[in-house]
DNA sequence: CTTGACTGCTAATGCGTATTAGCAGCTAAT
DNA sequence: ATTAGCTGCTAATACGCATTAGCAGTCAAG
């Protein structure tokens, strides 16, 4: 098969009895040029094309023209993790949908960085095969982001990104306001002593949640405990919560919330009777829980869709850099209740 | 930076005072050719390359070499269905893994057939963008498969396929032996009256299961009920089972098994005390069940991996057509027990 | 019958790289 | 003195497509 030559416009031309140039024009000539090719010839060429299944080589096309209707998708982690309920699938669903609607194909840049460390700029820019690319992943490489920003290759990040030596085009979730809304809800239910389980620094998504939380801490509300880490033993965390007297606990990670709730139940405490639990995210796969936690919804599919649309805009019309945050609607759940009186 | 034109080997050549060809050779010439370029010249060129940050344009590179290192993935249904636990994800995981290992990128042919009907050879078929492609989906279009087989484009099907006017290269699951093993297990446990819930015709996957089942029906064992359909009301199916006197029921679809077991429980019957239940597949998303059904494992990831490896073989070395069936190991589960005495 | 406009095409070129054939200049052997 | 062989490169070309300039023919107007 390696020896089999793929069809070229030349072959088509010969079959249709015209020149290579004519084939190219029939395929995608400007209207003015097309007007000069009679219907009959066009149909003859089209027929040969259809019956042979010929498709222009995107590489050559790109070479000559620059565009090939392919969107690259780069993920800093494998796109399909072993854990079933994975992180990327919803994004990909949205991306696929929009790409299909816009008639683009998707190139998953899986080859980049064969080892443990994935790098966009690893082996010659395979990236450039696509007209532009979407970048996703929890942890971006800052240096790479900077290079992307300073280059002239169209890209859009999924998730808010900053500090890249220039504005980063992105579509993200508004975790700040999502978090703030939940804190205010807790406050309205009488909670005055709050706990926060999760980090406050580093990645933007983490910073945003913390900022939303911090901004909502005003008169009458107090942060009585901050466990600045994810994945701590549930027992310890629970001890700290009880000792702090917190009545509402905010978890950055669903997995933590699930474990702490289970630990609490094991000790005869119950959520939300003894303390409320609010979840702000779920990156890590959590054990299944019978509890429906109060949280906010991250519109992942919509993020994928909008990021794709934005990328197409940037490719096709050199649109200016946009930064979009999508609203994260609260999810009622069963774990936020009135403060126990 | 955005305004700067991309550097070419020509620019590098001028700066280093050599020809473009020399630059190319320095970058990636064969050892024999390299041997003829003195250290001193090589270093001069390398230095210019490093100080300018030049990177070869991958497009032009592929153009010259002929191959893309891109594998196409065509699915007859959208690759990322809304249902979370989807059918394709495990395959894609394996495919991605192997593609990465082989340093290929993946092109998801999402553009093909925007409407409800996906077609490989739909107008504007972009399949040939990739060096070869994987085809998956539950229902293949026979005509398209024939066309693929008779063409010279490298492809590999996931799942056994026949009747395409020639041998189809595939990696599938050995449902026949998987099923047979389960029937024999049931027989060893004393079951003599068996029921089969699911179709016996059409798609290969269905045929294989039925064949495995039929082959295991020998002396001492009897098929007392065949519900030749999937998705029948659980109550009806249960009635039929009870009336038939079957002690072990084989379900082609997990979803059916789940519903029938629930219906049985509602009537005070229990599995596997009153009858055993064996599951042979799960295409349709099933309700969650607390039961761990006896079944066989379909090594989807491995299928994806091996299919990818096979495709690469066909692309790179025109390997002959292979047909691989992977063993489906039995899954113990809790629903197959001794026949009630 | 000349000019001009229009029709229906094609030849030629460029995109950036990889690769091959081969050219000078030299040395060593015949 | 010729040949053979080596060194250190370069010119030329192919890859498949898009695009532009322009050629040959027709037809109508002047």
XYZ file of C-alpha atoms (C1' of nucleotides) in Angstrom:
742
model
C 0.000 0.000 0.000
C 2.870 2.288 0.637
C 3.712 2.059 -3.001
C 0.248 2.903 -4.233
C 0.165 6.368 -5.559
C -2.649 8.509 -4.432
C -4.761 10.191 -7.039
C -3.740 13.662 -8.120
C -5.429 16.367 -10.058
C -3.311 15.281 -12.933
C -4.946 11.876 -12.967
C -8.362 13.417 -12.783
C -7.440 15.781 -15.570
C -6.357 12.975 -17.814
C -9.504 11.009 -17.120
C -11.685 13.976 -17.836
C -9.691 15.084 -20.820
C -8.769 18.474 -19.461
C -5.774 20.059 -17.800
C -4.795 19.974 -14.179
C -5.532 23.655 -13.920
C -9.091 23.105 -15.033
C -9.627 20.488 -12.378
C -8.385 22.862 -9.753
C -10.645 25.584 -11.044
C -13.669 23.330 -11.052
C -12.925 22.379 -7.493
C -12.492 25.789 -6.040
C -11.979 28.479 -8.582
C -13.175 32.004 -8.059
C -16.676 32.616 -9.415
C -15.256 34.777 -12.150
C -12.995 31.998 -13.321
C -15.690 29.375 -12.947
C -17.983 31.385 -15.146
C -15.668 30.664 -18.005
C -15.956 26.933 -17.715
C -19.112 25.601 -19.309
C -21.507 23.517 -17.355
C -20.804 20.504 -19.485
C -17.075 20.462 -18.757
C -17.628 21.065 -15.093
C -19.958 18.135 -14.867
C -17.557 15.887 -16.650
C -14.821 16.767 -14.197
C -17.110 16.508 -11.197
C -18.215 13.105 -12.325
C -14.684 11.800 -12.535
C -13.931 13.272 -9.146
C -16.919 11.641 -7.580
C -16.439 8.302 -9.178
C -12.816 8.114 -8.127
C -13.315 9.562 -4.684
C -10.565 12.029 -5.295
C -9.822 14.548 -2.573
C -7.226 17.247 -2.762
C -4.184 16.562 -0.676
C -4.465 18.950 2.231
C -0.755 19.234 2.513
C -0.280 20.387 -1.026
C -3.279 22.568 -0.672
C -1.947 24.171 2.393
C 1.352 24.574 0.681
C -0.167 26.459 -2.184
C -2.873 28.324 -0.408
C -2.481 28.145 3.286
C -5.782 26.669 4.481
C -7.147 23.141 4.710
C -10.286 23.178 6.868
C -8.666 21.234 9.647
C -8.722 22.319 13.263
C -6.027 21.006 15.533
C -6.868 19.925 19.049
C -4.012 19.816 21.473
C -4.507 18.439 24.934
C -1.901 18.522 27.617
C -3.109 15.198 28.848
C -4.309 12.221 26.806
C -7.727 13.062 25.478
C -9.278 9.775 26.466
C -8.127 8.848 29.927
C -8.652 5.402 31.299
C -11.133 6.660 33.783
C -14.435 6.385 32.066
C -16.051 9.592 33.118
C -13.267 11.654 31.775
C -12.561 15.271 31.803
C -12.241 15.998 28.110
C -15.109 14.150 26.538
C -17.705 16.856 27.055
C -15.417 19.447 25.538
C -14.729 17.205 22.603
C -18.405 16.632 22.109
C -18.979 20.360 21.775
C -15.934 20.783 19.592
C -16.954 17.966 17.308
C -20.429 19.344 16.992
C -19.342 22.815 16.052
C -16.549 21.618 13.800
C -19.037 19.511 11.953
C -21.414 22.428 11.630
C -18.648 24.602 10.241
C -17.441 21.800 8.015
C -14.028 21.421 9.535
C -12.321 18.183 10.446
C -10.525 17.660 13.699
C -6.906 16.738 14.018
C -6.083 15.318 17.409
C -2.466 16.133 18.045
C -1.724 12.979 19.894
C 1.663 12.518 18.361
C 3.173 15.567 19.957
C 5.494 14.680 22.769
C 5.536 10.952 22.833
C 6.918 10.698 26.338
C 5.252 11.687 29.525
C 5.692 15.353 28.770
C 3.446 16.610 26.056
C 4.708 19.649 24.287
C 3.098 21.676 21.581
C 6.379 22.620 20.037
C 7.933 19.227 20.465
C 8.641 17.693 17.098
C 8.591 20.405 14.466
C 5.261 22.115 14.508
C 2.940 19.336 13.525
C 0.508 21.882 14.750
C 0.794 23.822 11.560
C -0.852 21.099 9.586
C -4.102 22.458 10.909
C -5.364 25.924 10.118
C -5.493 26.756 13.774
C -5.816 24.942 17.026
C -7.635 24.574 20.284
C -5.563 24.038 23.369
C -6.915 22.364 26.441
C -5.626 20.793 29.550
C -5.475 21.580 33.171
C -1.898 22.672 33.350
C -0.566 24.756 30.518
C 3.073 25.222 29.895
C 3.593 28.959 30.308
C 6.513 29.140 27.968
C 4.565 27.421 25.229
C 1.605 29.673 25.772
C 3.837 32.690 25.444
C 5.228 31.359 22.237
C 1.765 30.775 20.881
C 0.670 34.253 21.835
C 3.665 35.918 20.258
C 3.391 33.863 17.099
C 0.954 34.378 14.291
C -0.699 30.994 14.425
C -4.412 31.145 15.269
C -5.362 29.373 18.457
C -7.960 29.507 21.200
C -7.550 28.224 24.718
C -10.313 26.452 26.549
C -10.320 27.855 30.025
C -9.160 31.295 31.072
C -5.434 31.896 30.657
C -3.371 34.908 31.539
C 0.213 35.967 31.961
C 1.387 34.982 28.551
C 2.992 38.220 27.503
C -0.190 39.323 25.820
C -3.913 38.669 25.746
C -4.849 35.022 25.306
C -7.970 34.249 23.280
C -10.085 31.908 25.337
C -13.480 30.557 26.219
C -13.721 29.722 29.877
C -16.175 29.174 32.671
C -16.985 31.962 35.047
C -15.946 30.151 38.186
C -15.561 33.381 40.110
C -19.173 34.362 39.892
C -20.305 30.779 40.093
C -18.494 30.442 43.387
C -19.606 33.808 44.647
C -23.222 32.978 43.969
C -22.942 29.805 46.016
C -21.306 31.606 48.918
C -24.035 34.192 48.881
C -26.632 31.490 48.837
C -25.059 29.900 51.877
C -25.010 33.241 53.579
C -28.664 33.799 52.830
C -29.325 30.501 54.559
C -27.679 31.760 57.697
C -24.218 30.318 57.392
C -21.618 32.572 58.947
C -18.666 30.270 59.510
C -17.337 28.885 56.299
C -14.590 26.432 55.453
C -12.705 26.127 52.167
C -11.092 22.872 51.136
C -8.779 23.315 48.205
C -5.828 25.380 47.016
C -6.003 29.095 46.292
C -3.098 29.559 43.933
C -1.466 28.437 40.728
C -3.786 27.588 37.860
C -6.339 30.176 36.775
C -9.278 27.911 37.433
C -8.192 27.538 41.025
C -7.479 31.219 41.452
C -10.880 32.139 40.059
C -12.726 30.001 42.532
C -10.773 31.345 45.397
C -11.326 34.900 44.282
C -15.050 34.387 44.003
C -15.011 32.916 47.450
C -12.835 35.624 48.967
C -14.878 38.399 47.419
C -18.027 37.048 48.993
C -16.526 37.035 52.455
C -17.766 40.342 53.784
C -19.406 41.494 57.006
C -21.184 38.795 58.867
C -19.345 35.939 57.203
C -16.092 34.446 58.227
C -13.591 31.945 56.870
C -12.866 29.726 59.814
C -10.875 27.034 58.045
C -8.821 26.723 54.918
C -7.414 23.335 53.975
C -5.050 24.467 51.270
C -4.775 21.160 49.519
C -6.686 18.548 47.647
C -6.759 14.863 48.425
C -6.022 15.040 52.153
C -7.251 12.111 54.233
C -10.948 12.637 54.742
C -10.741 11.960 58.460
C -8.276 14.753 59.065
C -10.263 17.181 57.018
C -13.404 16.226 58.867
C -11.678 16.707 62.224
C -10.592 20.155 61.167
C -14.075 21.047 59.997
C -15.685 19.953 63.218
C -13.063 21.709 65.301
C -13.463 24.917 63.353
C -17.182 25.100 63.917
C -17.812 25.719 60.236
C -21.395 25.173 59.130
C -20.804 25.285 55.396
C -17.847 23.714 53.664
C -16.735 24.550 50.127
C -14.841 21.853 48.274
C -12.807 22.602 45.192
C -12.843 18.923 44.376
C -15.913 16.743 44.281
C -13.799 13.744 45.242
C -12.909 15.389 48.543
C -16.506 16.209 49.247
C -17.577 12.647 48.586
C -14.989 11.239 50.944
C -15.601 13.726 53.695
C -19.319 13.162 53.508
C -18.767 9.436 53.773
C -16.458 9.921 56.736
C -18.992 12.137 58.401
C -21.721 9.604 57.930
C -19.486 6.957 59.424
C -19.254 9.100 62.530
C -22.943 9.667 62.810
C -22.856 13.132 61.361
C -24.929 13.972 58.362
C -24.889 16.411 55.507
C -26.486 18.867 55.300
C -27.971 18.548 58.774
C -24.682 18.926 60.621
C -22.880 20.936 57.979
C -23.583 21.920 54.437
C -21.254 20.894 51.611
C -20.788 22.803 48.389
C -18.731 21.556 45.464
C -16.889 23.889 43.129
C -15.388 21.497 40.621
C -14.603 17.947 39.651
C -11.390 17.320 37.826
C -10.503 14.138 39.558
C -12.686 11.126 39.153
C -14.708 10.680 42.296
C -16.201 7.573 43.769
C -19.838 7.277 43.076
C -21.944 8.915 45.698
C -25.622 8.701 46.394
C -25.512 12.365 47.288
C -26.393 15.047 44.820
C -24.034 17.798 45.853
C -24.878 21.451 45.619
C -22.528 22.927 43.050
C -22.427 24.914 39.871
C -22.645 23.572 36.398
C -19.672 23.904 34.075
C -21.004 24.207 30.548
C -18.267 22.142 28.980
C -20.009 21.328 25.756
C -20.900 24.930 25.207
C -17.322 25.927 25.922
C -16.154 23.520 23.273
C -18.653 24.848 20.792
C -17.883 28.477 21.391
C -14.149 27.981 21.392
C -14.411 26.222 18.070
C -16.547 28.984 16.629
C -14.094 31.564 17.907
C -11.192 29.747 16.351
C -12.926 29.576 13.011
C -13.563 33.289 13.234
C -9.910 33.933 13.862
C -8.838 31.728 11.014
C -11.260 32.924 8.440
C -11.428 36.585 9.158
C -8.499 37.333 11.397
C -11.009 38.363 14.041
C -9.592 40.270 17.000
C -8.785 38.439 20.190
C -11.862 37.630 22.253
C -12.127 36.425 25.801
C -15.364 34.830 26.829
C -16.460 33.552 30.217
C -19.584 31.456 30.237
C -21.940 31.586 33.175
C -21.866 28.592 35.478
C -25.401 28.112 36.696
C -25.921 26.876 40.228
C -27.009 23.273 40.720
C -29.447 22.949 43.555
C -28.403 19.578 44.930
C -29.187 18.267 48.387
C -26.223 19.333 50.439
C -26.830 23.002 51.150
C -29.474 23.688 53.754
C -30.390 26.218 56.399
C -27.877 26.640 59.126
C -28.826 24.438 62.020
C -30.375 26.594 64.693
C 7.021 38.813 15.695
C 3.644 38.458 14.137
C 4.744 40.484 11.160
C 7.945 38.600 10.507
C 7.774 36.261 7.596
C 8.582 32.687 8.322
C 12.198 31.819 7.864
C 12.987 29.313 5.133
C 15.948 27.155 4.457
C 16.843 29.637 1.804
C 17.271 32.372 4.381
C 19.384 30.129 6.530
C 21.457 29.169 3.531
C 22.141 32.771 2.653
C 23.114 33.598 6.198
C 25.467 30.662 6.398
C 26.857 31.169 2.963
C 25.791 27.790 1.624
C 22.988 26.445 -0.533
C 19.501 25.468 0.537
C 20.323 21.857 -0.180
C 23.187 21.957 2.258
C 20.936 23.283 4.974
C 18.498 20.484 4.383
C 21.286 17.945 4.484
C 22.665 19.322 7.681
C 19.221 19.094 9.204
C 18.351 15.575 8.241
C 20.517 14.125 5.576
C 21.363 10.472 5.430
C 24.573 9.566 7.267
C 26.322 8.876 4.001
C 25.502 12.335 2.724
C 26.321 13.964 6.011
C 29.739 12.390 6.001
C 30.613 14.568 3.073
C 29.901 17.804 4.838
C 32.814 18.836 7.015
C 32.296 19.523 10.664
C 33.116 23.146 10.203
C 30.374 23.802 7.670
C 27.866 21.845 9.676
C 28.570 23.898 12.713
C 28.257 27.132 10.830
C 24.834 26.117 9.564
C 23.738 24.796 12.924
C 24.738 28.015 14.528
C 22.650 30.098 12.171
C 19.720 27.762 12.722
C 19.978 28.001 16.450
C 20.447 31.725 16.556
C 17.457 32.358 14.318
C 15.203 29.747 15.890
C 14.425 28.294 12.517
C 12.096 25.292 12.343
C 11.348 23.438 9.141
C 7.828 23.910 7.915
C 6.158 20.540 8.492
C 3.807 21.100 5.621
C 6.510 21.462 3.069
C 8.241 18.588 4.670
C 5.300 16.250 4.288
C 4.829 17.570 0.823
C 8.254 16.426 -0.148
C 8.018 13.130 1.649
C 4.561 12.086 0.573
C 3.153 10.843 3.848
C 1.390 12.725 6.549
C 1.686 10.629 9.639
C -2.017 11.144 10.040
C -4.518 8.374 10.665
C -8.139 9.002 9.841
C -10.872 7.796 12.150
C -14.282 7.406 10.644
C -17.252 6.553 12.806
C -20.686 5.771 11.514
C -22.151 7.532 14.481
C -20.932 10.719 16.174
C -17.831 9.839 18.124
C -18.860 11.572 21.306
C -22.484 10.815 22.015
C -24.357 12.766 24.593
C -24.731 9.697 26.707
C -21.782 9.714 28.988
C -20.814 6.093 29.029
C -20.506 5.911 25.335
C -19.660 3.179 23.005
C -16.668 4.671 21.244
C -14.588 6.156 23.982
C -12.760 2.970 24.953
C -11.829 2.321 21.347
C -10.620 5.860 20.951
C -8.544 5.540 24.065
C -6.719 2.575 22.631
C -6.409 4.207 19.260
C -5.015 7.370 20.725
C -2.535 5.466 22.802
C -1.165 3.471 19.937
C -1.194 6.418 17.550
C 0.847 8.341 20.033
C 3.278 5.493 20.441
C 3.706 5.291 16.690
C 3.934 9.036 16.403
C 0.873 9.497 14.283
C -1.803 12.107 14.714
C -5.494 11.355 14.508
C -7.890 13.002 12.126
C -11.485 12.663 13.231
C -13.596 12.738 10.129
C -16.399 14.690 11.643
C -17.102 16.639 8.537
C -18.251 13.631 6.584
C -21.994 13.511 6.159
C -23.292 16.369 8.191
C -26.835 15.082 8.275
C -28.151 11.975 9.941
C -26.554 9.692 7.401
C -22.845 9.529 7.677
C -21.108 8.324 4.595
C -17.455 7.697 3.998
C -17.748 8.549 0.368
C -20.058 11.436 0.869
C -19.506 14.410 -1.315
C -16.316 16.145 -0.385
C -14.939 13.008 1.175
C -11.834 13.951 3.005
C -10.738 10.503 3.983
C -7.688 10.608 1.816
C -6.287 13.411 3.831
C -4.926 10.775 6.108
C -2.444 8.091 5.176
C -4.994 5.454 6.046
C -8.050 5.106 8.200
C -9.856 3.184 10.885
C -13.543 2.571 10.448
C -15.848 1.913 13.322
C -19.496 1.878 14.026
C -22.161 -0.665 14.694
C -23.762 -0.650 11.314
C -21.507 -0.481 8.325
C -22.718 0.453 4.943
C -22.037 -2.631 2.841
C -21.627 -0.722 -0.371
C -19.070 1.563 1.172
C -17.190 -1.320 2.659
C -17.049 -2.991 -0.740
C -15.680 0.151 -2.221
C -13.031 0.416 0.441
C -12.016 -3.181 -0.061
C -11.735 -2.833 -3.790
C -9.837 0.406 -3.520
C -6.201 0.818 -2.701
C -6.597 3.015 0.310
C -5.277 1.418 3.507
C -7.938 0.904 6.134
C -8.739 -1.365 9.042
C -12.173 -2.076 10.439
C -12.826 -2.392 14.112
C -15.066 -5.376 14.546
C -15.282 -8.386 12.265
C -16.642 -7.635 8.812
C -17.351 -9.950 5.933
C -19.149 -10.021 2.647
C -17.412 -7.138 1.106
C -16.284 -8.715 -2.111
C -12.948 -9.566 -0.582
C -11.213 -10.014 2.729
C -11.653 -7.121 5.117
C -8.745 -6.292 7.392
C -10.102 -6.090 10.898
C -9.525 -6.417 14.602
C -12.558 -7.736 16.362
C -13.682 -9.448 19.504
C -14.161 -13.215 19.547
C -17.775 -13.169 20.581
C -18.356 -16.670 19.300
C -15.971 -18.335 21.680
C -16.790 -15.869 24.427
C -20.418 -16.877 24.170
C -19.676 -20.549 23.850
C -17.548 -20.511 26.960
C -20.370 -18.996 28.936
C -22.865 -21.536 27.675
C -20.534 -24.335 28.614
C -20.072 -22.851 32.007
C -23.819 -22.771 32.503
C -24.039 -26.351 31.377
C -21.340 -27.390 33.817
C -23.465 -25.855 36.530
C -26.339 -28.091 35.597
C -28.402 -25.820 33.378
C -30.219 -27.739 30.690
C -32.956 -25.422 29.602
C -31.620 -22.221 28.162
C -33.218 -19.055 26.843
C -31.738 -16.554 24.411
C -32.924 -12.968 24.363
C -31.685 -11.119 21.316
C -31.557 -11.336 17.544
C -29.605 -13.934 15.632
C -29.098 -12.240 12.292
C -27.805 -9.211 10.469
C -24.653 -7.621 11.851
C -21.588 -9.813 12.314
C -21.398 -9.130 16.028
C -24.896 -10.489 16.472
C -24.306 -13.460 14.219
C -21.145 -14.388 16.100
C -22.880 -14.499 19.415
C -25.680 -16.575 18.103
C -23.267 -18.960 16.458
C -21.299 -19.415 19.636
C -24.518 -20.090 21.433
C -25.908 -22.467 18.844
C -22.675 -24.417 18.647
C -22.746 -25.057 22.362
C -26.236 -26.466 22.269
C -25.514 -30.174 22.093
C -26.796 -33.243 23.883
C -28.236 -32.586 27.243
C -28.858 -28.917 26.623
C -31.863 -27.351 25.047
C -32.954 -23.965 23.809
C -36.398 -23.563 25.254
C -36.989 -19.918 24.382
C -35.712 -17.466 21.854
C -36.868 -13.867 22.077
C -35.585 -12.658 18.746
C -35.535 -9.004 19.559
C -33.963 -6.430 21.779
C -35.825 -3.902 23.907
C -39.044 -5.860 24.422
C -41.052 -4.954 27.516
C -39.338 -6.637 30.447
C -42.600 -8.009 31.807
C -43.379 -9.910 28.640
C -39.909 -11.318 28.399
C -40.045 -12.389 31.999
C -43.391 -14.101 31.455
C -41.936 -15.983 28.562
C -38.913 -17.030 30.558
C -40.973 -18.313 33.429
C -43.358 -20.122 31.128
C -40.489 -21.771 29.257
C -38.954 -23.220 32.351
C -35.524 -21.922 31.366
C -32.999 -21.863 34.170
C -30.354 -19.790 32.445
C -31.086 -16.819 30.245
C -28.611 -15.306 27.802
C -29.093 -11.643 26.982
C -27.474 -10.024 23.986
C -28.100 -6.649 25.549
C -27.157 -5.685 29.072
C -30.036 -3.222 29.121
C -32.520 -6.059 28.665
C -30.921 -8.068 31.417
C -31.089 -5.148 33.809
C -34.750 -4.584 33.160
C -35.731 -8.205 33.332
C -33.857 -8.686 36.570
C -35.624 -5.677 38.033
C -38.975 -7.015 36.876
C -38.172 -10.385 38.398
C -37.272 -8.833 41.703
C -40.519 -6.892 41.670
C -42.332 -10.231 41.444
C -40.428 -11.805 44.238
C -38.145 -13.793 41.987
C -34.445 -13.435 42.296
C -31.377 -13.852 40.144
C -29.523 -16.165 40.166
C -31.608 -18.168 42.649
C -34.618 -18.529 40.393
C -32.807 -18.270 37.096
C -29.318 -17.337 36.020
C -28.672 -14.381 33.733
C -25.749 -14.070 31.363
C -24.986 -10.937 29.385
C -23.301 -11.049 25.988
C -22.965 -7.380 25.145
C -23.841 -3.800 25.927
C -24.295 -1.459 23.035
C -27.209 0.419 24.411
C -26.784 2.467 27.505
C -28.334 0.611 30.405
C -29.787 1.863 33.608
C -27.461 1.487 36.489
C -27.852 -1.792 38.276
C -26.535 -3.017 41.575
C -26.060 -6.388 39.976
C -22.757 -7.476 38.568
C -23.826 -9.578 35.630
C -21.951 -12.616 34.475
C -20.660 -11.792 31.027
C -17.543 -11.638 28.934
C -15.208 -8.751 28.670
C -14.822 -6.966 25.354
C -11.254 -5.704 25.180
C -12.151 -2.458 23.456
C -9.003 -0.579 24.247
C -6.883 -3.412 23.043
C -8.928 -3.608 19.884
C -8.261 0.057 19.269
C -4.579 -0.390 19.874
C -4.187 -3.408 17.672
C -6.264 -1.984 14.878
C -4.099 1.106 14.905
C -0.938 -0.923 14.863
C -2.291 -2.996 12.000
C -3.163 0.105 10.032
C 0.295 1.514 10.494
C 1.728 -1.758 9.281
C -0.381 -1.585 6.177
C 0.595 1.984 5.495
C 4.261 1.691 6.100
C 5.078 -1.696 4.719
C 2.135 -2.719 2.610
C 1.566 -5.588 5.009
C -0.874 -8.265 3.829
C -4.433 -8.251 5.052
C -4.784 -9.540 8.592
C -7.862 -10.526 10.501
C -7.565 -10.681 14.234
C -10.105 -11.757 16.806
C -9.252 -10.947 20.388
C -10.280 -13.254 23.158
C -13.156 -12.066 25.301
C -12.417 -13.288 28.788
C -15.341 -14.354 30.958
C -16.400 -12.006 33.732
C -17.456 -13.932 36.799
C -20.227 -11.692 38.021
C -22.971 -12.726 40.405
C -25.731 -13.865 38.147
C -24.710 -17.331 37.092
C -25.105 -20.015 39.735
C -25.838 -23.694 40.088
C -29.116 -24.818 38.724
C -31.659 -24.850 41.510
C -32.211 -28.391 42.613
C -11.876 43.147 -42.717
C -10.477 44.971 -38.505
C -11.090 45.482 -33.828
C -12.621 44.231 -29.508
C -14.866 41.420 -26.392
C -15.755 37.137 -24.933
C -15.230 31.981 -24.413
C -12.843 27.876 -23.110
C -9.387 26.447 -21.852
C -3.855 25.576 -20.745
C 1.083 26.548 -19.684
C 3.758 28.138 -16.343
C 4.994 29.327 -11.933
C 5.505 29.302 -6.837
C 4.962 27.391 -2.183
C 9.416 25.063 1.171
C 11.476 21.004 1.566
C 14.031 16.380 0.471
C 16.754 14.133 -2.605
C 19.552 12.870 -6.444
C 22.742 13.656 -10.025
C 26.721 15.600 -10.772
C 30.407 19.322 -11.009
C 34.792 21.080 -9.765
C 39.103 20.490 -7.492
C 42.299 17.597 -5.478
C 45.247 13.337 -4.467
C 47.096 8.921 -5.278
C 47.777 5.245 -8.045
C 48.818 3.290 -12.538
C 49.814 11.499 -18.209
C 45.850 9.379 -17.457
C 42.631 7.426 -14.475
C 40.172 6.542 -10.392
C 38.476 7.988 -6.330
C 37.509 11.153 -2.938
C 35.809 15.673 -0.946
C 32.697 19.431 -0.591
C 29.473 21.137 -2.114
C 25.274 22.886 -5.580
C 21.752 22.760 -9.333
C 17.823 20.740 -10.459
C 13.816 18.498 -9.703
C 9.689 16.388 -7.545
C 5.915 16.736 -4.400
C 0.332 18.409 -5.519
C -2.014 22.217 -5.658
C -3.686 27.302 -6.595
C -3.303 30.946 -9.411
C -2.229 34.068 -13.102
C -1.140 35.234 -17.647
C -2.365 34.404 -21.896
C -3.446 31.646 -26.310
C -6.577 30.267 -29.901
C -10.968 30.505 -31.499
C -15.657 32.687 -32.194
C -18.813 36.342 -32.765
C -20.584 40.890 -33.124
C -19.934 45.546 -33.858
C -17.824 49.135 -36.492
